[in-house]
Tab-separated table of C-alpha atoms in Angstrom:
chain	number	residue	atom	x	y	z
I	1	UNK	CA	52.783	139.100	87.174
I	2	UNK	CA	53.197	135.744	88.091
I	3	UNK	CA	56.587	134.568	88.298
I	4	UNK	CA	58.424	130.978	89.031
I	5	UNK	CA	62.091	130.153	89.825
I	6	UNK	CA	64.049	129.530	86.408
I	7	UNK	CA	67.631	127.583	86.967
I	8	UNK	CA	70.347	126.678	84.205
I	9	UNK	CA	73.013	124.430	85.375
I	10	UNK	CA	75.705	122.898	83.491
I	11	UNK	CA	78.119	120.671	84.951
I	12	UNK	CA	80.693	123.036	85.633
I	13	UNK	CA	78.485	125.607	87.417
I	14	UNK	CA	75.421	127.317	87.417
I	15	UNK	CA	74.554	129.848	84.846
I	16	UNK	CA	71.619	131.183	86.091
I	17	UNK	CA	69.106	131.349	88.687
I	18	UNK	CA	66.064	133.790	88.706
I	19	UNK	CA	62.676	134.890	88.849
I	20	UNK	CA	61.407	134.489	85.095
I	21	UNK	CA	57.571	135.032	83.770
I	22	UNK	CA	58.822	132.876	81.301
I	23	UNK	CA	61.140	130.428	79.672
I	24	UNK	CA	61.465	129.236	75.923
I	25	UNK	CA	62.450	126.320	75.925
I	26	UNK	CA	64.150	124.179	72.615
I	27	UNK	CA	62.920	120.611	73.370
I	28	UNK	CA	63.728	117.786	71.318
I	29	UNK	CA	60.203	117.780	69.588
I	30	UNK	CA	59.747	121.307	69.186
I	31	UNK	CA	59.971	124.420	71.240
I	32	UNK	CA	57.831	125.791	74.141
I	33	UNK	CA	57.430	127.866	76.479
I	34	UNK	CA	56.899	127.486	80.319
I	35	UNK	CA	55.295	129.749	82.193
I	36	UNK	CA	54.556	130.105	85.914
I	37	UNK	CA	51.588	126.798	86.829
I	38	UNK	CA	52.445	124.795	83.388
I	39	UNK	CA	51.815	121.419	83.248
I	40	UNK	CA	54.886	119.311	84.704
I	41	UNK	CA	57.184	118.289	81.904
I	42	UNK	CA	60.338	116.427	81.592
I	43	UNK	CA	61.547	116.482	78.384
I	44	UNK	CA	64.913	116.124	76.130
I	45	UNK	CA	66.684	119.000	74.569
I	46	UNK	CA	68.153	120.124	71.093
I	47	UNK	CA	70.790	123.085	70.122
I	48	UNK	CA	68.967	125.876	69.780
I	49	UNK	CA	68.223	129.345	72.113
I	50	UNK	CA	66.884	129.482	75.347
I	51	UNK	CA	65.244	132.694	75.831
I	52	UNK	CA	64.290	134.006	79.379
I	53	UNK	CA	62.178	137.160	80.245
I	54	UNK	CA	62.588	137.842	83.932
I	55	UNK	CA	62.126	141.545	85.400
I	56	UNK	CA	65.612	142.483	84.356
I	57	UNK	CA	64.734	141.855	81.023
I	58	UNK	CA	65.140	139.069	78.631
I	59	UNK	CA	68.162	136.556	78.825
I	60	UNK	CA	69.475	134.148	75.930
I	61	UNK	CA	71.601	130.931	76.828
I	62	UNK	CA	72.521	128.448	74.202
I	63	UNK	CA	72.405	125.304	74.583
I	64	UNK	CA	73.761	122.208	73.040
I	65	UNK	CA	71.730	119.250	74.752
I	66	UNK	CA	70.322	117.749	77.742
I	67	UNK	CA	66.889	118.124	79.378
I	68	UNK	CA	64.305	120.574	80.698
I	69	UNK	CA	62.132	120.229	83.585
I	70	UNK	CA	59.204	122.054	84.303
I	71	UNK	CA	57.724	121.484	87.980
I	72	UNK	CA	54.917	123.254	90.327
I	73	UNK	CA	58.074	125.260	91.760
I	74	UNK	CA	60.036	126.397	88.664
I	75	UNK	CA	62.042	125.246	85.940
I	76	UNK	CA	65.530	123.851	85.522
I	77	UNK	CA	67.188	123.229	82.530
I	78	UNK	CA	70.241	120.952	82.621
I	79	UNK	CA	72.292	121.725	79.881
I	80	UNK	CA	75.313	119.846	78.269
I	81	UNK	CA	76.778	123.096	77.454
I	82	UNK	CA	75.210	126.416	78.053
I	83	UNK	CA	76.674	129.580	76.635
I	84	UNK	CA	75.522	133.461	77.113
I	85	UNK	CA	74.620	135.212	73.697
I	86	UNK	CA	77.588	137.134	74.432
I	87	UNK	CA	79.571	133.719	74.292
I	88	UNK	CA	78.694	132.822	70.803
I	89	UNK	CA	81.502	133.740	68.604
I	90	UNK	CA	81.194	132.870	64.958
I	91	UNK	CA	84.571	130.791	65.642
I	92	UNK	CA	82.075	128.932	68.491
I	93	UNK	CA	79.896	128.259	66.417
I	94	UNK	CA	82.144	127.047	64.229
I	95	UNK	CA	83.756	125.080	66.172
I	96	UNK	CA	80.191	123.634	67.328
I	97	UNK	CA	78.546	122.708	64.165
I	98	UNK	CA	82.507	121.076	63.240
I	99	UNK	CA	82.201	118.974	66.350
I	100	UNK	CA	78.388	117.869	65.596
I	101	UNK	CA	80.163	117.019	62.055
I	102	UNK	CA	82.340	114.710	63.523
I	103	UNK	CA	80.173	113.467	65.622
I	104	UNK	CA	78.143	112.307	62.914
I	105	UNK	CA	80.958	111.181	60.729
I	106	UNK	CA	81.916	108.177	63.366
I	107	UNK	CA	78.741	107.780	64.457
I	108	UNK	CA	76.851	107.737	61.198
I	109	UNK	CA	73.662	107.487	62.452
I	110	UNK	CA	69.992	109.387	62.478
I	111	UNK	CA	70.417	110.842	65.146
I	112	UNK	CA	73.463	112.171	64.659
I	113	UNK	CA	72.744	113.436	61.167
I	114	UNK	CA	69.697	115.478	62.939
I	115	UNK	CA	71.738	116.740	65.604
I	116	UNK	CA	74.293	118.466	62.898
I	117	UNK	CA	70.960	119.756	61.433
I	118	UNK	CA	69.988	121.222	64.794
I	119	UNK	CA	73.210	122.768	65.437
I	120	UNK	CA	73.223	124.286	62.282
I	121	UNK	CA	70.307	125.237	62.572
I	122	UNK	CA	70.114	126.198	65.855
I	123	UNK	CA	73.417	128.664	65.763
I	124	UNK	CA	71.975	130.474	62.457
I	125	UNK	CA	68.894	132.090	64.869
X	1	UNK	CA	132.030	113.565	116.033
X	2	UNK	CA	130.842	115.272	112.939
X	3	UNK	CA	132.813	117.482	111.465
X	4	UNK	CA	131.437	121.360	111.051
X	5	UNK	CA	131.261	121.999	107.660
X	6	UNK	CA	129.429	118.746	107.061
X	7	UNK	CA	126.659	119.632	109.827
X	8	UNK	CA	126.302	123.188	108.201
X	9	UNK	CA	125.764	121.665	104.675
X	10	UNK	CA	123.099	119.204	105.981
X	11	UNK	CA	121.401	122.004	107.831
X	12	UNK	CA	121.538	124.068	104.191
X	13	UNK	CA	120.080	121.266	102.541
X	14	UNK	CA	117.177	120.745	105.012
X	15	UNK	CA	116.478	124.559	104.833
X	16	UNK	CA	115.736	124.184	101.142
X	17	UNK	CA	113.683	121.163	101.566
X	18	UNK	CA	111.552	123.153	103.930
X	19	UNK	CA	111.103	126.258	101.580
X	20	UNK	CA	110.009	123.389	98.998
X	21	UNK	CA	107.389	121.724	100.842
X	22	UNK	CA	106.317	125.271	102.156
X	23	UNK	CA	105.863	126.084	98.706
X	24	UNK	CA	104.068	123.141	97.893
X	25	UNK	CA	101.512	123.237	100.757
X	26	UNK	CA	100.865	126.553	100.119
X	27	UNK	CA	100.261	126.080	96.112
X	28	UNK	CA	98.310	122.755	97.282
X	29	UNK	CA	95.987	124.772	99.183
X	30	UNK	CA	95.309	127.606	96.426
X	31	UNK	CA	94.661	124.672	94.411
X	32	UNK	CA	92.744	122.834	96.696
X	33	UNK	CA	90.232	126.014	97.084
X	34	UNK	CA	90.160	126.295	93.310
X	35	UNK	CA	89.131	122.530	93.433
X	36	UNK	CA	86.699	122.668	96.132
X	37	UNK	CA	84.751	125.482	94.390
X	38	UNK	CA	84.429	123.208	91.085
X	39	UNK	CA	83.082	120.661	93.196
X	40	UNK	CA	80.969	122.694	94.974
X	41	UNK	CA	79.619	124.284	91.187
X	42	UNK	CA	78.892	120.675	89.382
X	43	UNK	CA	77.001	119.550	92.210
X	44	UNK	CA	73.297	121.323	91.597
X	45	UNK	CA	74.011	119.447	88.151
X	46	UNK	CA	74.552	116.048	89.903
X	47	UNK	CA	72.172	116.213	92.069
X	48	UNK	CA	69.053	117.563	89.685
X	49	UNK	CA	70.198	115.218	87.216
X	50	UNK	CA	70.192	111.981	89.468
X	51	UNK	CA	67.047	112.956	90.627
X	52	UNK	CA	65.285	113.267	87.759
X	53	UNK	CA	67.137	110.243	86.543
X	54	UNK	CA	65.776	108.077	90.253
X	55	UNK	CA	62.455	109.207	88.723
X	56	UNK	CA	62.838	107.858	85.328
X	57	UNK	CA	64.428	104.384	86.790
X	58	UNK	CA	61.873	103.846	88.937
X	59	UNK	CA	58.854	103.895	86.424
X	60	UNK	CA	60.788	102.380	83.661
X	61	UNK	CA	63.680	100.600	85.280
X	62	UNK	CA	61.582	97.408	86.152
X	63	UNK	CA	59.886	96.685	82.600
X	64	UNK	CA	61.089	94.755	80.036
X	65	UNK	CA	62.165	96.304	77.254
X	66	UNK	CA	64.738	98.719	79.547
X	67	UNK	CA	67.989	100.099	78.528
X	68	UNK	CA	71.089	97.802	79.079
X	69	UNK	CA	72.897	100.671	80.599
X	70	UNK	CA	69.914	100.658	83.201
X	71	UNK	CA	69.122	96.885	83.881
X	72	UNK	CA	72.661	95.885	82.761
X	73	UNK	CA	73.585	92.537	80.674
X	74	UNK	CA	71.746	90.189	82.429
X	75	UNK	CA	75.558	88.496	83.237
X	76	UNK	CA	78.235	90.013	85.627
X	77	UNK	CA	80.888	87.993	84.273
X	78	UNK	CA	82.798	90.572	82.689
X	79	UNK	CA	83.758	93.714	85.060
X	80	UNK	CA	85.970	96.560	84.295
X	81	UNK	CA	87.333	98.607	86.919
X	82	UNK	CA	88.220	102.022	85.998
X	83	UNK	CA	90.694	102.880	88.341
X	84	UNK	CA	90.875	106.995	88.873
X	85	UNK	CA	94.195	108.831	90.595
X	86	UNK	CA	96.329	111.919	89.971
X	87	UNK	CA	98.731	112.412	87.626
X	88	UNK	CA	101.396	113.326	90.239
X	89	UNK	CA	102.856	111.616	93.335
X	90	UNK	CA	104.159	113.536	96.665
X	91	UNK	CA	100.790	113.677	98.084
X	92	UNK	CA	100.625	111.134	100.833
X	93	UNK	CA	98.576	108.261	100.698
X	94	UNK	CA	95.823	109.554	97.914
X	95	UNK	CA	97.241	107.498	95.034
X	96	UNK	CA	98.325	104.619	97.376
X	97	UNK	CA	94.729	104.203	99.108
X	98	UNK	CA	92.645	104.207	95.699
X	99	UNK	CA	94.820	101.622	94.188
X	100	UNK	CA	94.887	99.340	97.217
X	101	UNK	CA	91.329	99.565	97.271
X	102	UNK	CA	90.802	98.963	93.407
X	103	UNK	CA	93.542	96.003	93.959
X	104	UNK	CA	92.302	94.041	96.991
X	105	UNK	CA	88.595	94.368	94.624
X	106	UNK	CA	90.066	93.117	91.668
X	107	UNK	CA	91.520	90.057	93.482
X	108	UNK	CA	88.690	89.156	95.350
X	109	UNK	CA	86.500	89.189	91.930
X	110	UNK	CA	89.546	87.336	90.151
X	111	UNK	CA	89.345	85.237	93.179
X	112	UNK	CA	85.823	84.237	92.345
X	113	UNK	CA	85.927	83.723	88.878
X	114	UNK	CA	85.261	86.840	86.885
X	115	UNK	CA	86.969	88.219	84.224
X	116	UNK	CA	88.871	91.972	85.492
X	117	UNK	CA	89.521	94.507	82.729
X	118	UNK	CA	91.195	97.291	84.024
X	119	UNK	CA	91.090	100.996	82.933
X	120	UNK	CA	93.613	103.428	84.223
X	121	UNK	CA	93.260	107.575	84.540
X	122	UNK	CA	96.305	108.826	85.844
X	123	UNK	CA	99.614	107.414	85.765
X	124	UNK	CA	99.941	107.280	89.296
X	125	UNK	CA	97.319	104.641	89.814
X	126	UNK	CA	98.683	103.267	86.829
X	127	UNK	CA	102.075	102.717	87.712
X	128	UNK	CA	101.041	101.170	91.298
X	129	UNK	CA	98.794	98.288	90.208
X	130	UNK	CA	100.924	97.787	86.981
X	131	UNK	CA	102.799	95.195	88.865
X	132	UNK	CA	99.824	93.291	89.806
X	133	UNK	CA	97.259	93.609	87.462
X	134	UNK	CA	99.157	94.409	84.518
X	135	UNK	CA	97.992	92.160	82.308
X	136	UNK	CA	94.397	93.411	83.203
X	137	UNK	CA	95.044	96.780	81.571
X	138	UNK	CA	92.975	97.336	78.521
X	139	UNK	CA	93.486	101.283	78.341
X	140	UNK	CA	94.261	104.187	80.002
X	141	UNK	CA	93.511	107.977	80.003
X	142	UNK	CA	96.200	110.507	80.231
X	143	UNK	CA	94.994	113.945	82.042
X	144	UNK	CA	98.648	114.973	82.805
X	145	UNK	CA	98.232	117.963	79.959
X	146	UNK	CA	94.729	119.002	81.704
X	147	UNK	CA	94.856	122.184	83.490
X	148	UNK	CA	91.518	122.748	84.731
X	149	UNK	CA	89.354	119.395	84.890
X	150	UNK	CA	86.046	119.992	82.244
X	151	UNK	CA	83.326	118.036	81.864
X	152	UNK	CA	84.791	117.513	78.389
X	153	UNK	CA	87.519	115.217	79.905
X	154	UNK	CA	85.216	113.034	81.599
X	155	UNK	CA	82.275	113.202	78.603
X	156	UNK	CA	85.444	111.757	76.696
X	157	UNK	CA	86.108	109.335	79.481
X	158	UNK	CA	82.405	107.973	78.898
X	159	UNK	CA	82.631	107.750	75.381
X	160	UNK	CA	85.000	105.241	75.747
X	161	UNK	CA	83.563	103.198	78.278
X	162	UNK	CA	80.145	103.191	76.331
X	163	UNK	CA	81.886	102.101	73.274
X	164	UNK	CA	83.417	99.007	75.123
X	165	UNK	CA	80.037	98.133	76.473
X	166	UNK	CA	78.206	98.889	72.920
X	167	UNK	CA	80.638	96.294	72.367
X	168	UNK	CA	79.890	94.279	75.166
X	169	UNK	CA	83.713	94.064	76.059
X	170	UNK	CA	82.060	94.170	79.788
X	171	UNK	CA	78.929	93.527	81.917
X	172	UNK	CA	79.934	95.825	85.044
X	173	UNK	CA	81.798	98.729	85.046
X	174	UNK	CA	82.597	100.386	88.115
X	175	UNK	CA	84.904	103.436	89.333
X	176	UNK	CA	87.622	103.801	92.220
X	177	UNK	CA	88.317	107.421	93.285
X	178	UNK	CA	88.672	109.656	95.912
X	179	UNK	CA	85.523	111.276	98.246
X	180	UNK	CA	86.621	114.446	99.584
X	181	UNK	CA	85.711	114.548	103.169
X	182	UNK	CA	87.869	117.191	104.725
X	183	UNK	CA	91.712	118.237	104.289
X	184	UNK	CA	92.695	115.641	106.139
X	185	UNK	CA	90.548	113.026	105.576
X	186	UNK	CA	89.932	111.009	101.957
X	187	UNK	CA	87.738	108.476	101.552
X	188	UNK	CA	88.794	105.843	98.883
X	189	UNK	CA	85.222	104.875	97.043
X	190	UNK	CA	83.798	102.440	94.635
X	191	UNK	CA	80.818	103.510	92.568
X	192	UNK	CA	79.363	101.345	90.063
X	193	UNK	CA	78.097	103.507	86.966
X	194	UNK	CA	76.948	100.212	84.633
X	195	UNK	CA	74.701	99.101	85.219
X	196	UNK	CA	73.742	102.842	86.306
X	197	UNK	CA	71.875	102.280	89.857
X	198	UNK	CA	70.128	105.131	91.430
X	199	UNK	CA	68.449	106.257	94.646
X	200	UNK	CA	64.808	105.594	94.151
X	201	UNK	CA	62.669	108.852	95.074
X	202	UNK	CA	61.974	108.986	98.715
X	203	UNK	CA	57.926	108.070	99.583
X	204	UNK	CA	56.416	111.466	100.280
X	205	UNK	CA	59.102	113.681	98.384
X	206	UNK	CA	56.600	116.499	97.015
X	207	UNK	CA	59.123	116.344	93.209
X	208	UNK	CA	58.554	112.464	93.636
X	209	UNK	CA	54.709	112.712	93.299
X	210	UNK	CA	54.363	114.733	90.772
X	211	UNK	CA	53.636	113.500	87.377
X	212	UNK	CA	55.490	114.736	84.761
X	213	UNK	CA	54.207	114.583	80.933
X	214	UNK	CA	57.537	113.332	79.294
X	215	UNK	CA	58.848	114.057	76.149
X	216	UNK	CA	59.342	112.459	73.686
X	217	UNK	CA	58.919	109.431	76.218
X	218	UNK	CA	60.137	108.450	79.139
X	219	UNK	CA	62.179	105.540	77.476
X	220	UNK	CA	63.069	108.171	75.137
X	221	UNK	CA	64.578	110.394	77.409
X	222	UNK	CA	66.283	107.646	79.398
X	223	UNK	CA	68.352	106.583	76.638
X	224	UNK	CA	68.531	110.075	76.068
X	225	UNK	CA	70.817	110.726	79.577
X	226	UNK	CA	71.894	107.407	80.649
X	227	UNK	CA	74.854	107.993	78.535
X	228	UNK	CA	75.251	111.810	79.831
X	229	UNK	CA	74.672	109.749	83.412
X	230	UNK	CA	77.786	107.735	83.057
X	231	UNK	CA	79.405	111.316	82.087
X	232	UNK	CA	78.318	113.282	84.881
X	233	UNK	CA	79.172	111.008	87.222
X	234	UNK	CA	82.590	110.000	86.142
X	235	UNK	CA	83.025	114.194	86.203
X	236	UNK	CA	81.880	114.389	89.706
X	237	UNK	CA	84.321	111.750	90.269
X	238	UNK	CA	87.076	113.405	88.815
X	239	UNK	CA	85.808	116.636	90.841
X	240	UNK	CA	86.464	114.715	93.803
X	241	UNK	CA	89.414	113.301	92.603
X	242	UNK	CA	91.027	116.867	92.294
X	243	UNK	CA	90.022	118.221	95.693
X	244	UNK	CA	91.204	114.827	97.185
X	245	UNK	CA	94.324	115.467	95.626
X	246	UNK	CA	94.944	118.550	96.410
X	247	UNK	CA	94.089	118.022	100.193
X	248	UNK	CA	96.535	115.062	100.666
X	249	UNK	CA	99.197	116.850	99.090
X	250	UNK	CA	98.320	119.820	101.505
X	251	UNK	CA	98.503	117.880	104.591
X	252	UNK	CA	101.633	115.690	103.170
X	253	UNK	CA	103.535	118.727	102.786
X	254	UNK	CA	102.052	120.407	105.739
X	255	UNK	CA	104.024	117.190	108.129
X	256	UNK	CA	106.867	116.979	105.373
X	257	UNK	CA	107.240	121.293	106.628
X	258	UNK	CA	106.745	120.508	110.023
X	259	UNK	CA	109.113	117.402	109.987
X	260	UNK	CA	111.763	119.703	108.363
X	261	UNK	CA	111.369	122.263	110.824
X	262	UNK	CA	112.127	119.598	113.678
X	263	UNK	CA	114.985	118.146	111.571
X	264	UNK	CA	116.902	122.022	111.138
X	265	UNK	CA	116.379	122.255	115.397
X	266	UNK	CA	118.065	118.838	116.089
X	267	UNK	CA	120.719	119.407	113.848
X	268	UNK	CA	120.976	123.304	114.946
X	269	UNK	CA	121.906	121.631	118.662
X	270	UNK	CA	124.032	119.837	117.006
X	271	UNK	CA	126.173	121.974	115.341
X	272	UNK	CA	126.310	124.601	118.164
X	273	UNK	CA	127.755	121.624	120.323
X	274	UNK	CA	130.026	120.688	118.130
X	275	UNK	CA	131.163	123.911	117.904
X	276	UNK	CA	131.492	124.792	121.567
X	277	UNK	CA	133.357	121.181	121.675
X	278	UNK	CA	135.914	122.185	119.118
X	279	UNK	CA	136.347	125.418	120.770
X	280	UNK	CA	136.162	123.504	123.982
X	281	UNK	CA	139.203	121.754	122.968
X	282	UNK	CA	141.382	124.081	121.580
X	283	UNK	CA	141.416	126.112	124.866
X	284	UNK	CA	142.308	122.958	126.443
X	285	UNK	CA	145.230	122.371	123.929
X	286	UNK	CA	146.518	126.125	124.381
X	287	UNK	CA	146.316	125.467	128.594
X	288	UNK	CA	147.880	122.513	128.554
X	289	UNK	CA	150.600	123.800	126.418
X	290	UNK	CA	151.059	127.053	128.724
X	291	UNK	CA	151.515	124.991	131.700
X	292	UNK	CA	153.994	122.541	130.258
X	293	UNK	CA	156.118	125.344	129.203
């Protein structure tokens, strides 16, 4: 099978980096998912599961926000914050949705309203 | 002559000041590894990110309708300086070099008629320019409780200085810290981050001439992460910051050790002089009294 080099980085360090057949992705207007030769994409992302099947099986990251990019040579997803499945404690995601809550409370905006929904809806899966 | 006891005290006290430093180089460089390795982690983040952001700039940076964060206010009037040091002193010249450089900056813009706001992380930095640009100061960020420096800290950093520009309290914003270089060498740096300027792709870069289907679009995305790039790069800058830190202290303490060490030998002669003087002298006393018996 066709494979392609899948990274996650977060600004702290790199989560992952390995051969996946495939990557689904979360992005900001709907989720998809990249396989090896698909179509270069840039796009935005929002909270929600990143699942990856490489030959040691299949991985899932959270991730709370940033972008995705899907090139000839692989992907790379830069998160905001990327946790393991392992990670998310229902106090995390707790603590995540609160902070989206906030969030929204001084922002007050559309966009901040839909990211609470995301979250929310995102941690639920 | 100084007396014995006296020499032996000084010589105690100098001991302790050596086991002090020694301690503090060698906690300095744990730390600084710890530091070097963060640095070393966030920077496949920086790098991917500015590179897809060069990208993005490029193709939208010159149209109309782009972000202020990107093309900035149009005026350069207003600047703010956010001045970045540690949060403790005894590490050489770290904290001294950033603020002289974020000083002689300020003055030359006062100098030529723009308005400085000044922004303080760590109260080292702080307290040096306090005397001179003082009445600058429009905030500062206090890191002293932060054990391990997360993007968190500087995301919270950002959020700040994009709320002052939402409301336009500056044109310019621009940050003063530390480049690591090596243990002995720091470079003091200025880095603009608003109006965010980045490297344009190079001609012939294989990433460069691809063409990417963006989503939602590519404005979208922009203003999208030119908030998160104001974020990650104040974070590498703190990254720096910390490795800087901890390298100056290493080296400070490293000559404060060695200085010590030359300090205990001087005063070692010393005192065994002395010594062999007062001896020296009572022998003479005790002859001189024999023979005038």
């Amino acid at each position: 099978m066709a494979m392609m080099q899948f990274e996650l980085v977060s600004p702290e360090r790199k989560l992952a980096s390995v051969e996946a057949s495939e990557v689904q992705i979360p992005g900001a207007e709907g989720d998809f998912t990249a396989m090896p030769d698909h179509a270069p994409v840039i796009t935005t992302l929002r909270p929600g599961y990143l699942k990856v099947v490489s030959a040691s099986g299949t991985e899932e990251f959270f991730v709370t926000g940033g972008f995705a990019e899907v090139s000839s040579e692989g992907t790379t997803v830069l998160a905001e914050r990327a946790y393991t499945r392992a990670d998310m404690t229902p106090e995390l995601t707790a603590e995540l949705v609160a902070e989206a809550e906030a969030a929204h409370k001084d922002a007050g905006t559309d966009a901040s309203a839909k990211l609470v929904a995301d979250m929310a809806s995102g941690v639920a899966l | 002559m100084p007396n014995l006891s006296d020499l032996k005290n000084r010589i105690a006290s100098v001991k302790s000041t050596r086991k002090i430093t020694k301690a503090m180089q060698m906690v300095a460089a744990a730390k600084l590894r710890r530091a070097q390795e963060a640095a070393e982690a966030g920077r496949p983040y920086a790098e991917r990110f500015n590179a897809v952001m060069g990208q993005l700039a490029a193709s939208v940076g010159s149209s109309e309708g782009a972000p202020k964060l990107l093309a900035g206010t149009g005026s350069d009037q207003t600047q703010l300086l956010i001045v970045m040091t540690a949060e403790r002193g005894l590490c050489g010249g770290f904290n001294g070099n950033i603020a002289k450089l974020a000083k002689a900056k300020a003055q030359e813009l006062i100098a030529a008629g723009k308005t400085v706001k000044v922004l303080t992380v760590g109260k080292k930095g702080r307290e040096a320019i306090k005397r001179d640009l003082g009445e600058h100061f429009i905030g500062h960020v206090d890191l002293s409780e932060v054990k391990t420096m997360g993007y968190a800290n500087a995301a919270e950093i950002a959020q700040d200085v994009l709320s002052r520009f939402s409301a336009e309290e500056f044109d310019v914003a621009k940050i003063y810290y530390s480049k690591f270089q090596s243990v002995i060498s720091q470079i003091p740096t200025e880095q603009q981050v608003i109006p965010a300027s980045f490297d344009a792709p190079e001609e012939g870069d294989a990433a460069a001439s691809t063409i990417y289907d963006y989503e939602p679009s590519e404005e979208g995305i922009l203003a999208d992460l030119l908030p998160r790039a104001v974020a990650t790069q104040i974070f590498s800058a703190l990254l720096e910051n910390g490795a800087s830190e901890q390298g100056a202290r290493m080296s400070a303490m490293d000559n404060a050790t060695r200085n010590a060490g030359d300090m205990i030998d001087k005063l070692t002669i010393e005192y065994n002089r002395t010594r062999q003087a007062v001896i020296t002298n009572e022998l003479i006393e005790i002859i001189s009294g024999a023979e005038a018996l």
